[in-house]
XYZ file of C-alpha atoms in Angstrom:
631
model
C 49.459 78.899 66.219
C 52.313 76.853 65.976
C 53.758 78.118 62.956
C 53.137 81.743 64.799
C 55.370 80.137 67.653
C 57.969 79.135 65.173
C 58.468 82.404 63.503
C 58.635 84.437 67.339
C 60.891 81.718 68.465
C 63.479 82.783 65.065
C 63.231 86.297 66.244
C 64.098 86.171 69.034
C 66.640 84.156 68.690
C 68.188 86.512 66.314
C 67.155 89.517 68.169
C 70.135 87.868 71.000
C 72.445 86.985 68.891
C 72.344 90.985 67.361
C 72.991 92.485 70.559
C 75.114 90.073 72.881
C 77.544 88.956 69.803
C 78.361 92.440 69.396
C 78.296 93.050 73.190
C 80.320 90.254 73.774
C 83.276 91.382 70.759
C 83.309 95.054 71.785
C 84.335 93.810 75.971
C 86.655 91.193 74.942
C 88.223 94.510 72.678
C 88.472 96.469 75.318
C 90.106 93.413 77.540
C 92.318 93.351 74.533
C 93.622 97.185 73.973
C 93.484 97.518 78.306
C 95.772 94.638 78.526
C 98.643 96.007 75.265
C 98.456 99.238 77.041
C 98.724 97.529 80.896
C 101.614 95.292 79.685
C 103.472 98.547 77.938
C 102.962 101.054 80.937
C 104.883 98.113 83.532
C 107.767 97.650 80.782
C 108.734 100.943 81.069
C 108.699 101.315 84.105
C 110.543 98.599 84.620
C 113.011 100.413 81.841
C 113.239 103.771 83.369
C 113.523 101.780 86.324
C 117.764 99.049 85.829
C 118.193 102.777 83.773
C 117.929 104.134 86.637
C 119.965 101.909 88.276
C 122.153 101.539 86.216
C 122.315 105.384 86.075
C 123.624 105.563 90.321
C 126.468 103.595 89.688
C 127.305 105.671 86.791
C 127.178 108.631 88.884
C 128.605 106.939 91.490
C 131.628 105.807 89.949
C 132.291 109.241 88.273
C 132.080 111.182 91.229
C 134.875 109.672 93.138
C 137.515 110.798 90.029
C 135.871 114.116 90.264
C 136.201 114.432 94.200
C 139.717 113.615 93.667
C 140.528 116.129 91.662
C 138.762 118.899 92.468
C 140.119 117.957 96.723
C 144.035 118.126 94.948
C 143.392 120.750 92.763
C 143.671 124.132 95.087
C 147.235 121.548 96.527
C 148.872 120.973 93.428
C 148.247 124.998 91.997
C 149.682 126.353 95.580
C 152.873 123.641 94.853
C 152.993 124.146 91.173
C 156.677 123.492 90.111
C 158.297 121.286 88.293
C 159.975 118.943 91.409
C 156.016 118.419 92.683
C 153.977 117.289 89.593
C 155.141 113.883 89.518
C 154.181 112.962 92.914
C 151.311 114.712 92.695
C 149.761 112.818 90.199
C 151.106 109.283 90.701
C 149.777 110.180 94.420
C 146.207 110.985 91.994
C 146.468 107.504 91.325
C 147.185 105.282 93.856
C 144.735 106.898 96.330
C 141.852 106.358 94.273
C 141.207 102.884 92.910
C 138.805 104.340 90.451
C 141.272 106.576 88.361
C 143.199 105.238 85.130
C 145.324 107.128 85.240
C 146.399 111.127 85.476
C 148.129 113.787 83.784
C 149.822 117.278 84.775
C 150.053 119.167 81.889
C 151.815 122.673 82.042
C 152.078 125.654 79.234
C 154.684 125.718 77.121
C 157.832 128.137 78.147
C 155.965 128.050 81.377
C 159.336 126.540 83.305
C 162.151 128.005 81.406
C 164.841 125.093 83.126
C 162.704 122.767 81.821
C 162.655 123.554 77.895
C 158.976 124.569 76.239
C 157.132 121.283 77.678
C 156.608 120.385 80.974
C 153.598 117.188 81.240
C 154.002 114.557 83.591
C 151.233 111.399 83.934
C 150.396 108.659 85.724
C 148.897 105.494 84.014
C 147.617 101.697 85.787
C 149.021 98.577 84.424
C 147.666 95.918 86.365
C 148.745 96.242 89.830
C 151.363 98.689 88.660
C 151.811 101.783 88.836
C 154.020 103.850 86.479
C 154.898 107.739 86.554
C 157.377 109.401 84.113
C 157.628 113.114 82.806
C 156.920 112.904 79.146
C 158.421 113.528 76.118
C 157.975 116.674 74.179
C 155.616 116.997 72.104
C 152.604 119.043 71.213
C 150.426 117.735 74.081
C 148.512 121.179 74.663
C 147.050 121.070 70.763
C 145.600 118.151 72.001
C 141.515 118.101 72.524
C 141.757 116.828 76.531
C 143.959 120.129 76.873
C 142.032 122.578 74.746
C 138.649 121.455 75.548
C 139.251 122.079 79.797
C 140.895 125.528 78.141
C 138.590 127.025 75.999
C 135.498 125.635 79.080
C 137.949 127.713 81.327
C 135.858 125.401 83.930
C 136.337 121.332 84.976
C 134.587 119.192 81.770
C 134.582 115.815 80.763
C 135.573 114.335 77.231
C 134.349 111.951 75.094
C 136.598 108.347 75.293
C 139.767 108.339 73.107
C 142.118 105.899 72.316
C 145.424 107.373 73.759
C 147.605 108.825 70.951
C 150.258 110.425 73.424
C 153.674 111.399 71.626
C 155.235 110.827 75.681
C 156.478 107.740 76.322
C 153.520 106.153 78.454
C 150.250 105.728 76.332
C 147.257 103.970 78.037
C 146.561 100.223 76.662
C 142.870 100.773 76.375
C 139.969 103.856 75.726
C 140.041 105.968 78.446
C 137.508 109.155 79.572
C 139.055 112.449 81.108
C 138.304 114.646 83.655
C 139.998 117.566 82.830
C 140.096 120.948 84.552
C 142.622 124.034 84.618
C 145.012 124.956 86.897
C 145.108 128.778 88.259
C 147.982 130.427 89.922
C 148.073 134.518 90.103
C 144.589 135.103 87.750
C 145.745 132.845 84.486
C 145.694 129.774 83.386
C 149.085 127.710 84.239
C 148.226 124.065 83.118
C 145.842 121.353 82.728
C 144.981 118.588 85.096
C 143.397 115.365 83.588
C 142.241 112.345 85.364
C 141.122 108.982 82.978
C 139.073 106.270 83.884
C 139.003 102.774 82.080
C 135.960 103.775 79.678
C 136.038 99.824 79.414
C 135.362 99.528 83.303
C 132.798 101.951 82.874
C 130.860 99.717 80.558
C 131.276 96.832 82.929
C 129.572 99.627 85.300
C 126.718 100.111 82.866
C 125.971 96.382 82.240
C 126.140 95.147 85.676
C 122.686 96.327 86.333
C 119.814 93.952 85.598
C 118.411 94.078 82.500
C 114.620 93.783 82.455
C 114.798 91.466 79.553
C 116.781 89.317 77.686
C 117.042 91.052 74.143
C 117.716 94.650 76.056
C 121.056 95.863 75.995
C 122.783 99.504 77.571
C 124.073 101.922 75.048
C 125.556 105.328 75.574
C 126.227 108.353 72.937
C 128.770 111.368 73.258
C 127.311 115.721 72.104
C 127.959 115.012 68.550
C 125.784 111.268 68.500
C 128.735 109.524 68.508
C 128.158 105.407 69.882
C 130.072 105.643 72.763
C 129.214 102.069 73.967
C 127.106 99.783 72.093
C 126.555 95.783 71.711
C 128.029 95.732 68.534
C 131.529 97.001 69.311
C 132.279 97.662 65.359
C 130.322 100.647 65.453
C 132.002 102.471 68.405
C 133.527 105.319 68.118
C 132.834 104.365 64.608
C 129.305 105.140 63.956
C 126.243 107.974 64.616
C 123.347 107.325 65.721
C 122.143 110.178 62.882
C 123.422 107.969 59.552
C 123.321 104.716 61.726
C 120.630 103.146 60.257
C 118.337 103.108 56.934
C 116.435 105.794 55.901
C 113.151 103.636 56.414
C 113.520 104.121 60.353
C 115.333 107.572 60.733
C 113.738 109.340 60.444
C 112.865 108.119 64.779
C 116.361 107.369 65.022
C 117.209 110.809 63.898
C 114.436 111.785 66.725
C 115.964 110.681 69.130
C 119.982 110.910 68.697
C 118.363 115.290 69.289
C 116.772 114.244 72.278
C 119.985 112.142 73.914
C 123.182 115.639 72.521
C 120.165 117.468 73.956
C 120.209 116.395 77.834
C 116.871 115.229 77.417
C 115.348 112.465 79.274
C 112.373 110.468 78.366
C 111.302 107.875 76.709
C 110.334 106.920 72.496
C 109.024 104.584 70.555
C 111.538 103.761 67.244
C 112.387 101.061 64.781
C 115.561 100.095 65.391
C 116.897 97.566 62.379
C 113.256 96.265 61.236
C 112.525 96.264 65.134
C 110.132 98.053 66.974
C 111.412 98.983 70.063
C 110.902 100.816 73.350
C 113.628 103.475 74.530
C 114.024 105.139 78.341
C 116.805 107.217 77.670
C 118.906 110.267 80.597
C 121.673 112.084 80.554
C 124.211 111.017 82.914
C 125.391 114.649 85.049
C 128.214 116.169 84.873
C 129.103 115.047 81.394
C 127.763 116.075 77.583
C 126.861 111.405 77.613
C 123.622 109.896 76.882
C 122.767 106.779 78.364
C 119.384 104.955 76.503
C 118.294 101.590 77.565
C 116.755 100.016 74.114
C 114.376 96.980 75.151
C 112.762 94.799 71.779
C 108.871 95.240 71.858
C 108.916 91.295 70.715
C 110.214 90.656 74.869
C 107.741 93.126 76.020
C 105.376 91.772 74.034
C 106.119 87.917 74.527
C 103.458 87.663 76.822
C 100.632 89.590 74.844
C 100.677 87.742 71.968
C 99.905 84.601 74.534
C 97.644 86.433 75.498
C 95.889 86.943 72.144
C 95.616 83.391 71.214
C 93.817 83.060 75.059
C 91.494 85.786 73.949
C 90.694 84.165 69.847
C 89.895 80.820 72.271
C 87.346 83.012 74.855
C 85.878 84.504 71.334
C 84.756 80.818 69.932
C 83.374 79.696 73.608
C 81.987 82.797 73.855
C 80.035 82.519 71.098
C 78.983 78.646 71.323
C 77.811 79.962 74.718
C 75.389 83.228 73.560
C 73.839 80.516 70.494
C 73.363 77.789 74.122
C 71.785 81.647 75.564
C 69.785 82.086 72.829
C 68.585 78.708 72.367
C 67.539 78.978 75.932
C 66.209 81.807 75.971
C 63.573 80.960 73.042
C 62.622 78.396 74.948
C 61.851 80.597 78.346
C 59.989 82.806 75.933
C 56.921 80.089 75.205
C 57.053 79.672 79.155
C 53.953 82.408 79.284
C 51.101 79.906 77.221
C 52.045 77.339 80.738
C 51.721 79.730 82.483
C 47.987 80.915 81.726
C 46.776 77.367 81.575
C 48.044 77.062 84.569
C 46.485 80.758 85.967
C 43.311 79.651 84.368
C 42.079 76.411 86.724
C 42.989 78.008 89.656
C 40.713 80.760 88.783
C 38.001 77.855 87.610
C 38.970 76.363 91.099
C 37.798 79.972 93.081
C 41.209 81.042 93.392
C 41.309 84.554 92.510
C 43.858 85.768 93.358
C 45.833 85.060 90.785
C 46.449 87.271 88.791
C 46.814 87.983 85.390
C 49.267 90.415 83.714
C 48.672 92.679 81.463
C 52.019 93.047 78.843
C 52.658 95.176 75.882
C 53.935 92.530 73.250
C 51.612 92.314 70.484
C 52.323 88.476 69.327
C 49.944 86.284 69.885
C 51.031 85.289 73.024
C 50.993 88.875 74.438
C 47.664 89.093 73.184
C 46.484 86.026 74.778
C 47.199 86.882 77.803
C 45.472 90.486 77.926
C 42.124 89.198 76.431
C 42.668 86.353 79.788
C 43.960 89.476 82.368
C 40.484 91.849 80.540
C 38.329 88.529 81.355
C 39.881 88.421 85.289
C 39.534 91.975 86.007
C 36.064 92.145 85.122
C 35.515 89.741 87.128
C 37.385 91.075 90.223
C 35.922 94.082 89.881
C 32.965 93.216 92.486
C 34.770 91.802 94.842
C 37.786 94.973 94.513
C 34.907 97.002 95.686
C 34.079 95.248 98.982
C 37.479 94.640 99.819
C 38.375 98.782 99.036
C 34.908 99.498 101.594
C 35.971 97.408 104.130
C 39.645 98.655 104.029
C 39.046 102.183 103.661
C 37.398 102.189 106.976
C 40.110 100.951 108.749
C 41.700 103.283 107.255
C 40.050 105.723 109.032
C 40.022 103.918 112.572
C 44.152 104.016 112.100
C 44.479 107.665 110.369
C 42.559 109.045 113.918
C 44.267 106.503 116.344
C 48.152 108.368 114.926
C 47.095 111.937 114.234
C 45.138 111.284 118.353
C 49.003 109.913 119.473
C 50.215 113.009 117.662
C 48.849 115.337 119.431
C 49.131 113.886 122.554
C 53.106 113.840 121.883
C 52.649 117.519 120.529
C 51.120 119.148 123.950
C 53.378 117.028 126.216
C 56.778 117.730 123.780
C 55.138 121.999 123.950
C 54.460 121.646 127.978
C 57.827 120.102 128.255
C 59.559 123.096 126.101
C 57.671 125.426 128.107
C 59.262 124.239 130.711
C 62.880 123.490 129.848
C 62.963 127.642 128.965
C 61.530 129.102 131.959
C 64.145 126.868 133.726
C 67.070 127.624 131.327
C 65.806 131.234 131.405
C 64.590 131.967 135.166
C 68.401 130.432 136.121
C 70.371 133.030 134.680
C 68.195 135.664 135.681
C 68.138 134.222 139.002
C 71.522 134.843 139.255
C 72.014 138.036 137.753
C 68.906 139.255 140.366
C 70.822 137.699 143.483
C 74.645 139.389 142.263
C 72.720 142.947 141.437
C 71.164 142.278 145.419
C 74.421 141.786 146.273
C 76.162 145.024 144.631
C 73.258 147.071 146.127
C 73.313 146.230 150.069
C 77.783 145.738 149.330
C 78.552 149.145 148.075
C 81.431 149.291 149.151
C 83.035 145.467 148.020
C 86.394 144.512 147.121
C 87.676 144.805 143.123
C 88.479 141.301 143.581
C 84.779 140.344 144.850
C 82.948 142.555 142.496
C 85.168 141.564 139.506
C 83.887 138.086 140.117
C 80.424 138.766 140.336
C 80.557 141.106 137.530
C 81.655 138.222 135.373
C 79.416 136.188 136.610
C 76.782 137.931 135.895
C 77.997 139.188 132.270
C 78.336 135.216 131.599
C 74.864 134.368 133.317
C 74.039 137.646 130.725
C 75.379 136.194 127.298
C 73.963 133.016 128.034
C 70.502 134.547 128.360
C 71.122 136.891 125.400
C 72.400 133.650 123.340
C 68.873 131.685 124.666
C 66.910 134.940 123.315
C 68.083 134.539 119.905
C 67.540 130.905 119.340
C 64.151 131.318 120.248
C 63.897 134.791 117.829
C 65.641 132.940 115.560
C 63.572 129.643 115.382
C 59.992 131.587 115.312
C 58.384 132.524 111.806
C 60.491 136.267 112.037
C 62.754 135.093 112.701
C 62.974 133.021 109.557
C 61.371 135.627 108.033
C 63.772 137.701 108.908
C 66.966 135.831 108.254
C 66.457 135.665 104.768
C 65.898 139.575 104.612
C 69.474 139.251 106.185
C 71.198 137.440 103.661
C 73.305 139.948 102.011
C 77.099 139.422 100.166
C 78.843 140.164 102.634
C 82.400 140.216 101.769
C 83.872 137.605 105.326
C 88.066 136.902 105.588
C 87.620 133.583 107.014
C 90.638 133.728 109.052
C 89.680 137.116 111.013
C 86.701 134.991 111.289
C 87.633 132.104 112.589
C 89.820 134.454 114.875
C 86.959 136.651 115.837
C 84.840 133.366 117.038
C 87.707 131.636 118.806
C 88.425 135.253 120.976
C 84.900 135.370 121.593
C 84.553 131.845 122.752
C 87.351 132.209 124.901
C 85.510 135.278 126.130
C 83.064 133.512 127.461
C 85.524 130.392 128.779
C 88.507 131.597 129.478
C 90.020 128.192 130.643
C 89.409 126.734 127.143
C 91.653 125.839 124.257
C 91.302 126.640 120.937
C 94.003 125.885 117.900
C 93.446 127.167 114.897
C 94.682 125.280 111.359
C 94.380 126.826 108.241
C 95.336 126.578 104.476
C 93.782 129.149 102.985
C 95.797 132.691 103.299
C 94.670 135.507 105.323
C 92.972 137.306 101.454
C 90.461 134.585 101.186
C 86.702 135.906 101.170
C 83.793 134.761 100.535
C 79.926 136.245 100.033
C 78.148 135.050 102.546
C 75.833 136.929 105.699
C 78.545 137.791 108.298
C 75.800 137.237 111.713
C 74.249 134.019 111.019
C 78.151 132.421 109.971
C 79.552 133.892 112.829
C 76.496 132.223 114.943
C 77.144 128.979 113.533
C 80.310 129.207 114.218
C 79.629 130.303 117.974
C 77.664 127.113 118.409
C 79.966 124.971 117.256
C 82.457 125.816 119.910
C 79.988 126.631 122.442
C 79.099 122.569 122.351
C 82.548 121.914 121.804
C 83.466 123.284 125.104
C 80.238 122.497 126.671
C 80.672 118.798 126.263
C 84.572 118.191 125.701
C 87.742 118.637 128.003
C 88.321 121.887 126.549
C 91.555 122.123 126.170
C 91.967 119.938 122.611
C 89.479 121.626 120.086
C 91.410 122.209 116.841
C 88.798 124.666 114.455
C 91.072 123.688 110.663
C 89.928 125.910 107.334
C 90.413 124.395 103.983
C 89.568 124.984 100.499
C 88.360 123.155 96.890
C 87.650 125.157 93.925
C 84.076 126.284 94.972
C 84.201 125.461 98.598
C 85.738 126.575 102.196
C 85.043 123.953 104.467
C 85.746 125.308 108.430
C 86.507 121.903 110.711
C 85.352 121.559 114.484
C 86.870 118.783 116.583
C 87.089 117.984 119.916
C 88.239 114.951 122.092
C 85.072 114.594 124.129
C 82.692 112.047 124.379
C 81.061 111.534 121.399
C 77.445 111.925 121.046
C 75.506 108.456 121.375
C 73.806 106.205 118.672
C 70.591 106.994 119.518
C 71.491 110.583 119.031
C 73.146 111.476 115.899
C 70.270 110.606 113.440
C 68.608 112.914 115.204
C 70.827 115.688 116.094
C 69.708 118.517 114.131
C 65.717 118.112 114.962
C 64.605 120.406 117.672
C 64.259 120.164 121.077
C 67.232 116.881 120.797
C 69.357 117.290 123.649
C 71.711 114.622 124.952
C 70.044 114.187 128.681
C 66.515 116.302 130.103
C 69.513 117.711 133.070
C 71.783 119.421 130.641
C 72.025 122.526 130.048
C 70.414 124.638 126.550
C 67.449 124.701 124.805
C 68.125 122.121 122.376
C 68.240 124.428 119.730
C 71.728 124.686 118.471
C 72.206 122.559 116.147
C 69.119 122.790 114.765
C 69.813 126.567 114.312
C 72.806 126.116 113.029
C 72.112 124.072 110.326
C 69.168 126.132 109.075
C 71.697 128.991 109.164
C 74.369 127.019 106.692
C 72.062 125.490 104.425
C 69.982 129.335 104.271
C 73.515 130.531 103.764
C 73.754 128.044 100.443
C 76.101 125.798 101.912
C 75.620 122.590 105.240
C 76.216 122.505 108.096
C 77.414 118.427 108.928
C 78.710 116.029 111.491
C 81.792 113.824 109.556
C 81.057 110.315 112.053
C 84.096 108.431 110.442
C 85.408 110.524 113.175
C 86.002 108.886 116.644
C 87.663 110.593 118.732
C 84.749 112.698 120.232
C 83.003 114.957 117.287
C 84.031 116.347 114.795
C 81.730 118.954 112.848
C 81.999 120.268 109.118
C 80.449 124.151 108.089
C 80.880 124.031 104.597
C 79.823 127.339 102.241
C 80.193 128.227 98.443
C 82.894 130.571 97.094
C 80.230 132.613 95.556
């Protein structure tokens, strides 16, 4: 026995270890991977947010220069003569603190009295604004002039160091917003408003960086660096050939994305460091800006988490070993349980049952042998108890059957009385008004209309009750199944027809319709029974609410269409919420109706392949939902 228990303990311990260790490692591995993905997602969000902030500042800076240039273009074109251009150039710079300089250059020979060339330029040097007519040089061959003429519209030119041959030169790198000047249908010159690219770089870098080693990069339309933390690369290096062949493919892909004006995110190798790059095109320019965040900074906390997970794995394995030991000890407890149970049986306590087990080891066989022995002892006692219990059960069943029969008779009597009362009331009204019409053939038209309306209302009410009684019968159910045809029912029109019908009966009722469905939306169903179901919901809403705030909403999913009828009346009593779809259940015994409306409406909806239910989350009144399949 001792050897058997030892082998069993060893097998059980190994089985638990083989099952628990892979699950434990798998769970930690999933946590590890999800943590990495979560950190990268957060890094992407932070980088995108910082890029958007910087982009907003750049757009605001460039837009002030564009607006200043565009606002003065019309005035310049209408006053295009040598005496006014210098003052206009100076005015633009003085009125716009973001404008570093402004030049207005005329087409060659357009002012014969001034010679072949005429160009004025205003530039800001510290707190001083300098304006002058430039010397004679072929400015129309400069990139800022040619680009605007070739494009035929306003355009931003890539930053450049001013190599003008005139009397005034910019002392730092500038970028120009150039726009052709037109007069009498032809180009007469170009206005070029300059910004300090150094100032633009400061604006870009003023945004708070998501990580300490993150930095911004701006490239031109051909991939040339316009801004870079390494100043030796600005204007001299290209994003396509600035890196080794090892990581050139990723950088070239990033470069093409940026010069093609796309926005997005990429993961690339930059100088042997994996980096996350978020990039966007600067609006109205051919420049693209990118925020580069090294993975080393992004995954700093992740690497710390790796060490923590290793510690967790070691602690977890030790915990699993301890649990295995406890489990093996627990597995041997059935022996003690058997001994204790046998002692109780010996002392006459036969209620302690020894269960059978599927275990095939020595402990399992021993337990099954004792269970079989106990079962044979208990058979005789069980037969005696069973006979007594059967007699008691028969008595209880007879008592319950008698109570149900009495209840059914009472309910039947109450229902017949209710039907008689509900039918007799409209019949008496119709009969009484018919006698009035017979006795007064020359009744005034107004009184005649009121009587006719009342008789019509009670006739409809009587017809509704007769239909309910027919539908609730077995023949009505069979007829309902026979009439289940695939009619094409337009949803919106069905709702409108039901609203009109209800308002004919209750002229003071107001029903609002809200639909997310097009008028062409149709479903295959039984038009008659779906109409009756909607009529019943409108009837209850008009009957138990103020009749002024009833709404029907039509919505759809991929497979179903929903008709939601909502009112702002009193809520159903809590004790009736679970019973309202059972036949003959009414709010109170004195209320109008047979207690069949909602049960029949739900039966119609179910027989048509859908359902009718109450939205219990709505507490402003009652909200019933009909859900029907589209096919």
